[in-house]
Amino acid sequence: MQGTHRSTLLHSWAIQRRVIGALLIRESLTRYGRHNIGFLWLFLEPMMFTVGVTALWTFSGAGHGSNLPIAAFAVTGYSSVLLWRNMPGRTIGGLGPNMQLMYHRNVRAIDVFLARLTLEVLGATMSFIVLSSLFTFLGWMSLPEDILKVLFGWFMLAWFGTALAIFLGAVSERTEVIEKTWHPASYLLFPLSGAAFLVDALPKNAQDIILLLPMVHGVEILREGYFGSAIHAHYDMVYMTLINAVLTLLGLANTRIISQTATPK
Amino acid sequence: MIEIVNVSKHYPTRHGEVAVLQDLNMTIAPGEKVGILGNNGAGKSTLIRLIGGIEQPTHGHIKRSMSVSWPLAFAGGFQGRLTGLDNLKFICRVYGTPFEDKIDFVEDFAELG
């Protein structure tokens, strides 16, 4: 917060929390409104995606190179896709509808991004929890073998999605190339993201290539947490942390740049 | 106190950089009333936007040691897709002040949705 009283870090954090909270309410109001089920869409929408994909994979008997139950495979896979794929969709061009709110100098680009991303993570997480509990209850999958590993994998995927979204969202304010290319890119990345296969089922040289994609590591560790000894997971969390950290830095730097230039008219 | 120290503001245009404000210095004390006059494009709005903090100066800085409103009577500050009441609540939340007692005050001169 340039200007006001040489604010301390703690004071700034209080302001930022307030602003993000206000933006959270504003986003959920304009996105879901108060009519019919309103806020529940937040996780019903991703749930419908995951249920649909699970059904498709079940009936088409999609091969995934293991003998894991297909429902469990689809839930762990598709839920993690929701994390990294939908978040950039919310931040690319996401400042536009909020531009007028930046008349309040405490409202910054990063706050808009963080509010939108918090909603996305909440929705995807709730959808994942509800569906996996439901499928466990129905006997389609068993409880995770190592819940901490599942949580860690989920956290890493959410971090990756957030960092990627902040980076792409910020850069999209400077060039429309991002907006035009993200759709095809995310579509093409989906089948490569590890959601629909186990890395172990691939030939060795294909494994090396596919493991360049950071989200594959997140899905693999999440599945190891879930299925444990039933699968042989391939991941390198140091690699994923490194990619996440670099993306976070690039994202924050670019957000700072656009904060100087992107201003309401 | 609002202190404007060596503030310049340049905008990039197709014909190169245009300097709207150049080495501006002034101090405004609490309670003081200042009017700014100038032709179209003289930089009146730009100055208000810089003081309000919705744009950053190209050079120099602005120190605010009293409460400074966001620029009023410009188009901005409100979200068109929210109702008047939701906009009021949003602004109160951003500035960390309760909205319960503001509703009647605003209702007094405007109809809230």
mmCIF file of C-alpha atoms in Angstrom:
data_model
loop_
_atom_site.group_PDB
_atom_site.id
_atom_site.type_symbol
_atom_site.label_atom_id
_atom_site.label_comp_id
_atom_site.label_asym_id
_atom_site.label_seq_id
_atom_site.Cartn_x
_atom_site.Cartn_y
_atom_site.Cartn_z
ATOM 1 C CA MET A 1 0.000 0.000 0.000
ATOM 2 C CA GLN A 2 2.008 2.906 -1.239
ATOM 3 C CA GLY A 3 1.244 6.088 0.628
ATOM 4 C CA THR A 4 -1.007 5.551 3.605
ATOM 5 C CA HIS A 5 0.881 5.933 6.877
ATOM 6 C CA ARG A 6 3.944 3.807 5.976
ATOM 7 C CA SER A 7 1.797 0.849 6.896
ATOM 8 C CA THR A 8 3.313 -2.061 8.734
ATOM 9 C CA LEU A 9 3.198 -5.534 7.261
ATOM 10 C CA LEU A 10 0.577 -6.603 9.791
ATOM 11 C CA HIS A 11 -1.613 -3.626 8.969
ATOM 12 C CA SER A 12 -1.319 -4.354 5.246
ATOM 13 C CA TRP A 13 -2.237 -7.973 5.841
ATOM 14 C CA ALA A 14 -5.368 -6.865 7.720
ATOM 15 C CA ILE A 15 -6.371 -4.645 4.785
ATOM 16 C CA GLN A 16 -5.670 -7.371 2.265
ATOM 17 C CA ARG A 17 -7.742 -9.914 4.194
ATOM 18 C CA ARG A 18 -10.611 -7.434 4.351
ATOM 19 C CA VAL A 19 -10.432 -6.678 0.642
ATOM 20 C CA ILE A 20 -10.203 -10.327 -0.395
ATOM 21 C CA GLY A 21 -13.134 -11.126 1.898
ATOM 22 C CA ALA A 22 -15.235 -8.375 0.342
ATOM 23 C CA LEU A 23 -14.273 -9.525 -3.160
ATOM 24 C CA LEU A 24 -15.131 -13.128 -2.273
ATOM 25 C CA ILE A 25 -18.665 -12.092 -1.355
ATOM 26 C CA ARG A 26 -18.909 -9.867 -4.417
ATOM 27 C CA GLU A 27 -17.729 -12.676 -6.717
ATOM 28 C CA SER A 28 -20.088 -15.279 -5.329
ATOM 29 C CA LEU A 29 -22.996 -12.821 -5.539
ATOM 30 C CA THR A 30 -22.468 -11.946 -9.204
ATOM 31 C CA ARG A 31 -21.536 -15.491 -10.162
ATOM 32 C CA TYR A 32 -24.221 -17.438 -8.348
ATOM 33 C CA GLY A 33 -26.704 -14.867 -7.122
ATOM 34 C CA ARG A 34 -29.208 -15.433 -4.376
ATOM 35 C CA HIS A 35 -31.849 -17.234 -6.427
ATOM 36 C CA ASN A 36 -32.403 -21.009 -6.529
ATOM 37 C CA ILE A 37 -29.474 -22.960 -5.094
ATOM 38 C CA GLY A 38 -27.096 -19.991 -5.401
ATOM 39 C CA PHE A 39 -23.803 -20.675 -3.718
ATOM 40 C CA LEU A 40 -24.214 -24.475 -3.956
ATOM 41 C CA TRP A 41 -23.317 -24.252 -7.663
ATOM 42 C CA LEU A 42 -19.797 -23.601 -6.459
ATOM 43 C CA PHE A 43 -19.259 -27.314 -5.947
ATOM 44 C CA LEU A 44 -22.233 -28.820 -7.787
ATOM 45 C CA GLU A 45 -20.793 -27.601 -11.077
ATOM 46 C CA PRO A 46 -17.409 -29.355 -10.717
ATOM 47 C CA MET A 47 -19.219 -32.380 -9.262
ATOM 48 C CA MET A 48 -21.323 -32.702 -12.396
ATOM 49 C CA PHE A 49 -18.156 -32.693 -14.493
ATOM 50 C CA THR A 50 -16.518 -35.378 -12.411
ATOM 51 C CA VAL A 51 -19.620 -37.567 -12.242
ATOM 52 C CA GLY A 52 -20.064 -37.257 -16.003
ATOM 53 C CA VAL A 53 -16.481 -38.199 -16.715
ATOM 54 C CA THR A 54 -16.677 -41.085 -14.246
ATOM 55 C CA ALA A 55 -19.790 -42.398 -15.989
ATOM 56 C CA LEU A 56 -18.218 -42.032 -19.438
ATOM 57 C CA TRP A 57 -15.064 -43.837 -18.411
ATOM 58 C CA THR A 58 -17.027 -46.566 -16.665
ATOM 59 C CA PHE A 59 -19.287 -47.344 -19.602
ATOM 60 C CA SER A 60 -16.622 -47.043 -22.242
ATOM 61 C CA GLY A 61 -14.389 -49.279 -20.114
ATOM 62 C CA ALA A 62 -11.516 -46.860 -20.636
ATOM 63 C CA GLY A 63 -8.221 -48.641 -20.240
ATOM 64 C CA HIS A 64 -5.894 -46.933 -17.788
ATOM 65 C CA GLY A 65 -3.236 -49.539 -17.400
ATOM 66 C CA SER A 66 -4.072 -50.825 -13.939
ATOM 67 C CA ASN A 67 -6.689 -52.886 -12.148
ATOM 68 C CA LEU A 68 -7.896 -50.054 -9.948
ATOM 69 C CA PRO A 69 -11.644 -49.502 -9.816
ATOM 70 C CA ILE A 70 -12.507 -47.068 -12.583
ATOM 71 C CA ALA A 71 -14.644 -44.805 -10.369
ATOM 72 C CA ALA A 72 -11.802 -44.266 -7.932
ATOM 73 C CA PHE A 73 -9.477 -43.668 -10.849
ATOM 74 C CA ALA A 74 -11.775 -41.093 -12.418
ATOM 75 C CA VAL A 75 -12.484 -39.216 -9.184
ATOM 76 C CA THR A 76 -8.834 -38.821 -8.251
ATOM 77 C CA GLY A 77 -7.875 -37.978 -11.832
ATOM 78 C CA TYR A 78 -10.604 -35.647 -12.942
ATOM 79 C CA SER A 79 -10.826 -33.763 -9.638
ATOM 80 C CA SER A 80 -7.189 -32.829 -9.960
ATOM 81 C CA VAL A 81 -7.730 -31.655 -13.530
ATOM 82 C CA LEU A 82 -10.400 -29.282 -12.232
ATOM 83 C CA LEU A 83 -7.816 -27.695 -9.962
ATOM 84 C CA TRP A 84 -5.245 -26.661 -12.530
ATOM 85 C CA ARG A 85 -7.471 -26.273 -15.590
ATOM 86 C CA ASN A 86 -10.325 -24.096 -14.314
ATOM 87 C CA MET A 87 -8.256 -21.659 -12.295
ATOM 88 C CA PRO A 88 -6.503 -19.920 -15.217
ATOM 89 C CA GLY A 89 -9.928 -19.710 -16.851
ATOM 90 C CA ARG A 90 -11.027 -17.487 -13.958
ATOM 91 C CA THR A 91 -8.044 -15.172 -14.008
ATOM 92 C CA ILE A 92 -7.411 -14.760 -17.744
ATOM 93 C CA GLY A 93 -9.247 -11.540 -18.556
ATOM 94 C CA GLY A 94 -10.505 -11.638 -14.969
ATOM 95 C CA LEU A 95 -9.577 -8.074 -14.111
ATOM 96 C CA GLY A 96 -11.968 -6.547 -16.655
ATOM 97 C CA PRO A 97 -15.234 -7.080 -14.752
ATOM 98 C CA ASN A 98 -13.555 -5.828 -11.563
ATOM 99 C CA MET A 99 -11.771 -2.840 -13.063
ATOM 100 C CA GLN A 100 -14.240 -0.309 -11.651
ATOM 101 C CA LEU A 101 -13.641 -1.650 -8.164
ATOM 102 C CA MET A 102 -9.991 -0.694 -8.412
ATOM 103 C CA TYR A 103 -11.122 2.873 -7.871
ATOM 104 C CA HIS A 104 -10.665 1.853 -4.256
ATOM 105 C CA ARG A 105 -6.912 1.991 -3.943
ATOM 106 C CA ASN A 106 -6.785 -0.940 -1.525
ATOM 107 C CA VAL A 107 -8.279 -3.190 -4.188
ATOM 108 C CA ARG A 108 -5.402 -4.491 -6.278
ATOM 109 C CA ALA A 109 -5.076 -6.931 -9.147
ATOM 110 C CA ILE A 110 -3.639 -9.599 -6.853
ATOM 111 C CA ASP A 111 -6.702 -9.355 -4.563
ATOM 112 C CA VAL A 112 -9.055 -9.970 -7.476
ATOM 113 C CA PHE A 113 -7.001 -12.972 -8.557
ATOM 114 C CA LEU A 114 -6.794 -14.408 -5.036
ATOM 115 C CA ALA A 115 -10.518 -13.985 -4.380
ATOM 116 C CA ARG A 116 -11.440 -15.748 -7.612
ATOM 117 C CA LEU A 117 -8.902 -18.514 -7.038
ATOM 118 C CA THR A 118 -10.036 -19.098 -3.456
ATOM 119 C CA LEU A 119 -13.537 -19.749 -4.784
ATOM 120 C CA GLU A 120 -12.175 -22.178 -7.387
ATOM 121 C CA VAL A 121 -10.096 -24.120 -4.855
ATOM 122 C CA LEU A 122 -13.032 -24.244 -2.450
ATOM 123 C CA GLY A 123 -15.371 -25.560 -5.141
ATOM 124 C CA ALA A 124 -12.970 -28.182 -6.446
ATOM 125 C CA THR A 125 -12.032 -29.311 -2.937
ATOM 126 C CA MET A 126 -15.611 -29.623 -1.766
ATOM 127 C CA SER A 127 -16.530 -31.506 -4.930
ATOM 128 C CA PHE A 128 -13.601 -33.894 -4.371
ATOM 129 C CA ILE A 129 -14.488 -34.519 -0.728
ATOM 130 C CA VAL A 130 -18.195 -35.009 -1.361
ATOM 131 C CA LEU A 131 -17.703 -37.327 -4.323
ATOM 132 C CA SER A 132 -14.992 -39.468 -2.787
ATOM 133 C CA SER A 133 -17.041 -39.812 0.418
ATOM 134 C CA LEU A 134 -20.091 -40.737 -1.603
ATOM 135 C CA PHE A 135 -18.230 -43.288 -3.723
ATOM 136 C CA THR A 136 -16.625 -44.735 -0.599
ATOM 137 C CA PHE A 137 -20.044 -45.008 1.002
ATOM 138 C CA LEU A 138 -21.357 -46.769 -2.116
ATOM 139 C CA GLY A 139 -18.420 -49.153 -1.977
ATOM 140 C CA TRP A 140 -16.955 -48.012 -5.327
ATOM 141 C CA MET A 141 -13.679 -47.028 -3.722
ATOM 142 C CA SER A 142 -12.010 -47.585 -0.387
ATOM 143 C CA LEU A 143 -10.708 -45.026 2.085
ATOM 144 C CA PRO A 144 -7.306 -43.524 1.273
ATOM 145 C CA GLU A 145 -4.343 -45.485 2.624
ATOM 146 C CA ASP A 146 -2.419 -42.353 3.534
ATOM 147 C CA ILE A 147 -4.621 -39.313 3.950
ATOM 148 C CA LEU A 148 -1.678 -36.976 4.562
ATOM 149 C CA LYS A 149 -0.191 -37.894 1.216
ATOM 150 C CA VAL A 150 -3.536 -37.229 -0.449
ATOM 151 C CA LEU A 151 -3.751 -33.824 1.226
ATOM 152 C CA PHE A 152 -0.176 -33.025 0.266
ATOM 153 C CA GLY A 153 -0.801 -33.968 -3.376
ATOM 154 C CA TRP A 154 -3.982 -31.896 -3.370
ATOM 155 C CA PHE A 155 -2.168 -28.929 -1.864
ATOM 156 C CA MET A 156 0.613 -29.149 -4.458
ATOM 157 C CA LEU A 157 -1.915 -29.277 -7.302
ATOM 158 C CA ALA A 158 -3.815 -26.328 -5.864
ATOM 159 C CA TRP A 159 -0.570 -24.377 -5.521
ATOM 160 C CA PHE A 160 0.370 -25.215 -9.100
ATOM 161 C CA GLY A 161 -3.060 -24.141 -10.348
ATOM 162 C CA THR A 162 -2.966 -20.915 -8.349
ATOM 163 C CA ALA A 163 0.529 -19.966 -9.472
ATOM 164 C CA LEU A 164 -0.230 -20.810 -13.096
ATOM 165 C CA ALA A 165 -3.490 -18.853 -12.938
ATOM 166 C CA ILE A 166 -1.886 -15.748 -11.429
ATOM 167 C CA PHE A 167 0.868 -15.858 -14.023
ATOM 168 C CA LEU A 168 -1.443 -16.376 -17.010
ATOM 169 C CA GLY A 169 -3.998 -13.906 -15.641
ATOM 170 C CA ALA A 170 -1.389 -11.181 -15.276
ATOM 171 C CA VAL A 171 0.245 -11.764 -18.645
ATOM 172 C CA SER A 172 -3.178 -11.892 -20.328
ATOM 173 C CA GLU A 173 -3.601 -8.219 -19.433
ATOM 174 C CA ARG A 174 -0.624 -7.395 -21.610
ATOM 175 C CA THR A 175 -1.155 -9.666 -24.587
ATOM 176 C CA GLU A 176 -4.234 -11.361 -25.949
ATOM 177 C CA VAL A 177 -2.136 -14.323 -27.073
ATOM 178 C CA ILE A 178 -2.767 -15.914 -23.662
ATOM 179 C CA GLU A 179 -6.526 -15.719 -23.943
ATOM 180 C CA LYS A 180 -6.426 -17.206 -27.427
ATOM 181 C CA THR A 181 -4.011 -20.021 -26.676
ATOM 182 C CA TRP A 182 -5.044 -21.168 -23.190
ATOM 183 C CA HIS A 183 -8.173 -22.955 -24.381
ATOM 184 C CA PRO A 184 -6.471 -25.189 -26.934
ATOM 185 C CA ALA A 185 -3.490 -25.614 -24.596
ATOM 186 C CA SER A 186 -5.602 -26.756 -21.636
ATOM 187 C CA TYR A 187 -7.605 -29.047 -23.890
ATOM 188 C CA LEU A 188 -4.466 -30.684 -25.217
ATOM 189 C CA LEU A 189 -2.833 -30.861 -21.787
ATOM 190 C CA PHE A 190 -5.741 -32.728 -20.232
ATOM 191 C CA PRO A 191 -4.993 -36.155 -21.797
ATOM 192 C CA LEU A 192 -1.308 -35.664 -20.933
ATOM 193 C CA SER A 193 -1.855 -34.550 -17.351
ATOM 194 C CA GLY A 194 -1.839 -37.988 -15.754
ATOM 195 C CA ALA A 195 -5.547 -37.854 -14.996
ATOM 196 C CA ALA A 196 -6.452 -40.656 -17.384
ATOM 197 C CA PHE A 197 -3.461 -42.956 -16.985
ATOM 198 C CA LEU A 198 -0.829 -44.112 -14.539
ATOM 199 C CA VAL A 199 2.701 -43.099 -15.423
ATOM 200 C CA ASP A 200 3.818 -46.631 -14.603
ATOM 201 C CA ALA A 201 1.760 -48.008 -17.501
ATOM 202 C CA LEU A 202 3.744 -45.953 -20.034
ATOM 203 C CA PRO A 203 6.928 -47.077 -21.763
ATOM 204 C CA LYS A 204 10.070 -45.798 -20.052
ATOM 205 C CA ASN A 205 10.976 -43.072 -22.574
ATOM 206 C CA ALA A 206 7.396 -41.760 -22.580
ATOM 207 C CA GLN A 207 7.505 -41.604 -18.761
ATOM 208 C CA ASP A 208 10.513 -39.293 -18.860
ATOM 209 C CA ILE A 209 8.738 -36.920 -21.203
ATOM 210 C CA ILE A 210 5.374 -36.940 -19.437
ATOM 211 C CA LEU A 211 7.059 -36.286 -16.085
ATOM 212 C CA LEU A 212 8.171 -32.908 -17.398
ATOM 213 C CA LEU A 213 4.585 -31.802 -16.776
ATOM 214 C CA PRO A 214 4.361 -30.673 -13.152
ATOM 215 C CA MET A 215 0.726 -31.666 -12.580
ATOM 216 C CA VAL A 216 1.520 -35.305 -13.376
ATOM 217 C CA HIS A 217 3.623 -35.454 -10.202
ATOM 218 C CA GLY A 218 0.720 -34.111 -8.127
ATOM 219 C CA VAL A 219 -1.766 -36.640 -9.495
ATOM 220 C CA GLU A 220 0.709 -39.488 -8.985
ATOM 221 C CA ILE A 221 1.398 -38.703 -5.332
ATOM 222 C CA LEU A 222 -2.311 -38.169 -4.705
ATOM 223 C CA ARG A 223 -3.060 -41.593 -6.161
ATOM 224 C CA GLU A 224 -0.258 -43.183 -4.155
ATOM 225 C CA GLY A 225 -1.872 -41.709 -1.046
ATOM 226 C CA TYR A 226 -5.172 -43.187 -2.102
ATOM 227 C CA PHE A 227 -4.196 -46.596 -3.427
ATOM 228 C CA GLY A 228 -0.838 -47.038 -1.743
ATOM 229 C CA SER A 229 0.837 -50.309 -2.507
ATOM 230 C CA ALA A 230 -1.659 -51.190 -5.258
ATOM 231 C CA ILE A 231 0.169 -48.909 -7.676
ATOM 232 C CA HIS A 232 3.702 -47.849 -8.383
ATOM 233 C CA ALA A 233 3.692 -44.049 -8.482
ATOM 234 C CA HIS A 234 6.305 -41.866 -10.173
ATOM 235 C CA TYR A 235 6.872 -38.409 -8.806
ATOM 236 C CA ASP A 236 9.513 -35.922 -7.802
ATOM 237 C CA MET A 237 8.106 -33.397 -5.372
ATOM 238 C CA VAL A 238 11.298 -31.331 -5.395
ATOM 239 C CA TYR A 239 10.809 -30.822 -9.119
ATOM 240 C CA MET A 240 7.160 -29.865 -8.654
ATOM 241 C CA THR A 241 7.970 -27.494 -5.785
ATOM 242 C CA LEU A 242 10.610 -25.825 -7.920
ATOM 243 C CA ILE A 243 8.238 -25.329 -10.847
ATOM 244 C CA ASN A 244 5.524 -24.046 -8.502
ATOM 245 C CA ALA A 245 7.901 -21.601 -6.852
ATOM 246 C CA VAL A 246 9.184 -20.248 -10.164
ATOM 247 C CA LEU A 247 5.626 -19.858 -11.475
ATOM 248 C CA THR A 248 4.615 -18.082 -8.254
ATOM 249 C CA LEU A 249 7.494 -15.622 -8.589
ATOM 250 C CA LEU A 250 6.787 -14.960 -12.260
ATOM 251 C CA GLY A 251 3.094 -14.562 -11.453
ATOM 252 C CA LEU A 252 3.648 -12.067 -8.644
ATOM 253 C CA ALA A 253 6.190 -10.097 -10.682
ATOM 254 C CA ASN A 254 3.831 -9.836 -13.642
ATOM 255 C CA THR A 255 0.923 -8.884 -11.395
ATOM 256 C CA ARG A 256 3.053 -6.075 -10.022
ATOM 257 C CA ILE A 257 3.801 -4.857 -13.521
ATOM 258 C CA ILE A 258 0.173 -4.792 -14.575
ATOM 259 C CA SER A 259 -0.842 -3.087 -11.325
ATOM 260 C CA GLN A 260 1.158 -0.107 -12.541
ATOM 261 C CA THR A 261 -0.455 -0.007 -15.953
ATOM 262 C CA ALA A 262 -3.889 -1.599 -15.847
ATOM 263 C CA THR A 263 -6.096 1.122 -14.390
ATOM 264 C CA PRO A 264 -9.820 1.806 -14.628
ATOM 265 C CA LYS A 265 -10.809 4.309 -17.275
ATOM 266 C CA MET B 1 -1.914 15.981 4.831
ATOM 267 C CA ILE B 2 -1.525 15.056 1.195
ATOM 268 C CA GLU B 3 1.978 15.703 -0.075
ATOM 269 C CA ILE B 4 2.656 15.556 -3.789
ATOM 270 C CA VAL B 5 6.385 15.354 -4.321
ATOM 271 C CA ASN B 6 8.028 15.796 -7.742
ATOM 272 C CA VAL B 7 5.217 13.954 -9.435
ATOM 273 C CA SER B 8 5.277 13.370 -13.185
ATOM 274 C CA LYS B 9 2.845 11.306 -15.165
ATOM 275 C CA HIS B 10 3.537 10.110 -18.698
ATOM 276 C CA TYR B 11 1.257 8.093 -20.922
ATOM 277 C CA PRO B 12 2.424 6.024 -23.836
ATOM 278 C CA THR B 13 0.583 6.890 -27.065
ATOM 279 C CA ARG B 14 1.027 5.931 -30.686
ATOM 280 C CA HIS B 15 3.084 9.096 -31.186
ATOM 281 C CA GLY B 16 5.407 8.371 -28.278
ATOM 282 C CA GLU B 17 5.259 9.358 -24.621
ATOM 283 C CA VAL B 18 3.041 12.258 -23.642
ATOM 284 C CA ALA B 19 3.793 14.061 -20.380
ATOM 285 C CA VAL B 20 0.527 15.041 -18.723
ATOM 286 C CA LEU B 21 2.040 16.211 -15.453
ATOM 287 C CA GLN B 22 5.602 17.402 -14.992
ATOM 288 C CA ASP B 23 7.432 17.850 -11.669
ATOM 289 C CA LEU B 24 4.382 18.743 -9.675
ATOM 290 C CA ASN B 25 4.762 19.716 -6.002
ATOM 291 C CA MET B 26 1.973 20.663 -3.647
ATOM 292 C CA THR B 27 0.674 20.048 -0.160
ATOM 293 C CA ILE B 28 -2.947 19.896 0.881
ATOM 294 C CA ALA B 29 -3.771 20.178 4.572
ATOM 295 C CA PRO B 30 -6.856 18.617 6.196
ATOM 296 C CA GLY B 31 -9.902 20.869 5.763
ATOM 297 C CA GLU B 32 -8.337 22.848 2.947
ATOM 298 C CA LYS B 33 -10.424 23.325 -0.186
ATOM 299 C CA VAL B 34 -8.553 23.313 -3.485
ATOM 300 C CA GLY B 35 -10.032 23.876 -6.918
ATOM 301 C CA ILE B 36 -8.180 22.787 -10.022
ATOM 302 C CA LEU B 37 -8.799 24.632 -13.282
ATOM 303 C CA GLY B 38 -7.517 23.724 -16.711
ATOM 304 C CA ASN B 39 -8.351 23.045 -20.335
ATOM 305 C CA ASN B 40 -9.391 19.695 -21.689
ATOM 306 C CA GLY B 41 -6.466 17.328 -21.338
ATOM 307 C CA ALA B 42 -4.612 19.573 -18.892
ATOM 308 C CA GLY B 43 -4.351 16.717 -16.389
ATOM 309 C CA LYS B 44 -7.074 17.563 -13.842
ATOM 310 C CA SER B 45 -8.536 14.069 -13.776
ATOM 311 C CA THR B 46 -5.117 12.508 -13.893
ATOM 312 C CA LEU B 47 -4.115 14.466 -10.803
ATOM 313 C CA ILE B 48 -7.257 13.356 -8.951
ATOM 314 C CA ARG B 49 -6.640 9.750 -9.961
ATOM 315 C CA LEU B 50 -3.048 9.951 -8.744
ATOM 316 C CA ILE B 51 -4.127 11.444 -5.410
ATOM 317 C CA GLY B 52 -6.806 8.774 -5.090
ATOM 318 C CA GLY B 53 -4.181 6.138 -5.700
ATOM 319 C CA ILE B 54 -5.863 4.350 -8.584
ATOM 320 C CA GLU B 55 -2.920 5.233 -10.788
ATOM 321 C CA GLN B 56 0.731 5.393 -9.907
ATOM 322 C CA PRO B 57 2.909 8.374 -10.878
ATOM 323 C CA THR B 58 5.639 7.756 -13.458
ATOM 324 C CA HIS B 59 8.083 9.678 -11.237
ATOM 325 C CA GLY B 60 7.868 11.079 -7.731
ATOM 326 C CA HIS B 61 5.500 9.987 -5.003
ATOM 327 C CA ILE B 62 2.387 10.980 -3.106
ATOM 328 C CA LYS B 63 2.232 10.788 0.687
ATOM 329 C CA ARG B 64 -1.176 10.495 2.315
ATOM 330 C CA SER B 65 -1.318 11.044 6.056
ATOM 331 C CA MET B 66 -5.045 11.656 6.341
ATOM 332 C CA SER B 67 -8.040 9.767 5.093
ATOM 333 C CA VAL B 68 -8.367 10.125 1.330
ATOM 334 C CA SER B 69 -11.528 9.130 -0.463
ATOM 335 C CA TRP B 70 -11.545 7.279 -3.741
ATOM 336 C CA PRO B 71 -12.186 9.704 -6.637
ATOM 337 C CA LEU B 72 -15.908 10.461 -6.531
ATOM 338 C CA ALA B 73 -18.115 11.507 -9.453
ATOM 339 C CA PHE B 74 -16.061 9.486 -11.893
ATOM 340 C CA ALA B 75 -17.687 6.412 -13.370
ATOM 341 C CA GLY B 76 -15.840 4.011 -11.101
ATOM 342 C CA GLY B 77 -16.033 2.593 -7.639
ATOM 343 C CA PHE B 78 -19.173 0.544 -8.084
ATOM 344 C CA GLN B 79 -19.939 -2.793 -9.652
ATOM 345 C CA GLY B 80 -22.754 -2.571 -12.189
ATOM 346 C CA ARG B 81 -23.942 -6.124 -11.638
ATOM 347 C CA LEU B 82 -24.435 -5.690 -7.909
ATOM 348 C CA THR B 83 -27.441 -3.999 -6.357
ATOM 349 C CA GLY B 84 -27.027 -0.649 -4.640
ATOM 350 C CA LEU B 85 -27.204 -2.326 -1.244
ATOM 351 C CA ASP B 86 -24.568 -4.919 -2.176
ATOM 352 C CA ASN B 87 -22.319 -2.145 -3.497
ATOM 353 C CA LEU B 88 -22.713 -0.273 -0.219
ATOM 354 C CA LYS B 89 -21.820 -3.402 1.753
ATOM 355 C CA PHE B 90 -18.856 -4.091 -0.509
ATOM 356 C CA ILE B 91 -17.426 -0.616 0.012
ATOM 357 C CA CYS B 92 -17.948 -0.810 3.778
ATOM 358 C CA ARG B 93 -16.157 -4.172 3.863
ATOM 359 C CA VAL B 94 -13.229 -2.835 1.826
ATOM 360 C CA TYR B 95 -12.797 0.095 4.201
ATOM 361 C CA GLY B 96 -13.368 -2.037 7.312
ATOM 362 C CA THR B 97 -16.388 -0.213 8.660
ATOM 363 C CA PRO B 98 -19.764 -1.693 9.687
ATOM 364 C CA PHE B 99 -22.549 -1.159 7.143
ATOM 365 C CA GLU B 100 -25.601 -1.484 9.405
ATOM 366 C CA ASP B 101 -25.630 2.173 10.377
ATOM 367 C CA LYS B 102 -24.788 3.387 6.839
ATOM 368 C CA ILE B 103 -27.858 1.858 5.235
ATOM 369 C CA ASP B 104 -30.313 4.417 6.645
ATOM 370 C CA PHE B 105 -27.954 7.243 5.806
ATOM 371 C CA VAL B 106 -27.730 6.199 2.153
ATOM 372 C CA GLU B 107 -31.427 5.304 2.014
ATOM 373 C CA ASP B 108 -32.010 8.913 2.930
ATOM 374 C CA PHE B 109 -30.873 10.255 -0.448
ATOM 375 C CA ALA B 110 -30.939 7.190 -2.684
ATOM 376 C CA GLU B 111 -33.210 4.217 -3.139
ATOM 377 C CA LEU B 112 -31.398 0.978 -2.521
ATOM 378 C CA GLY B 113 -32.202 -2.230 -4.321
#
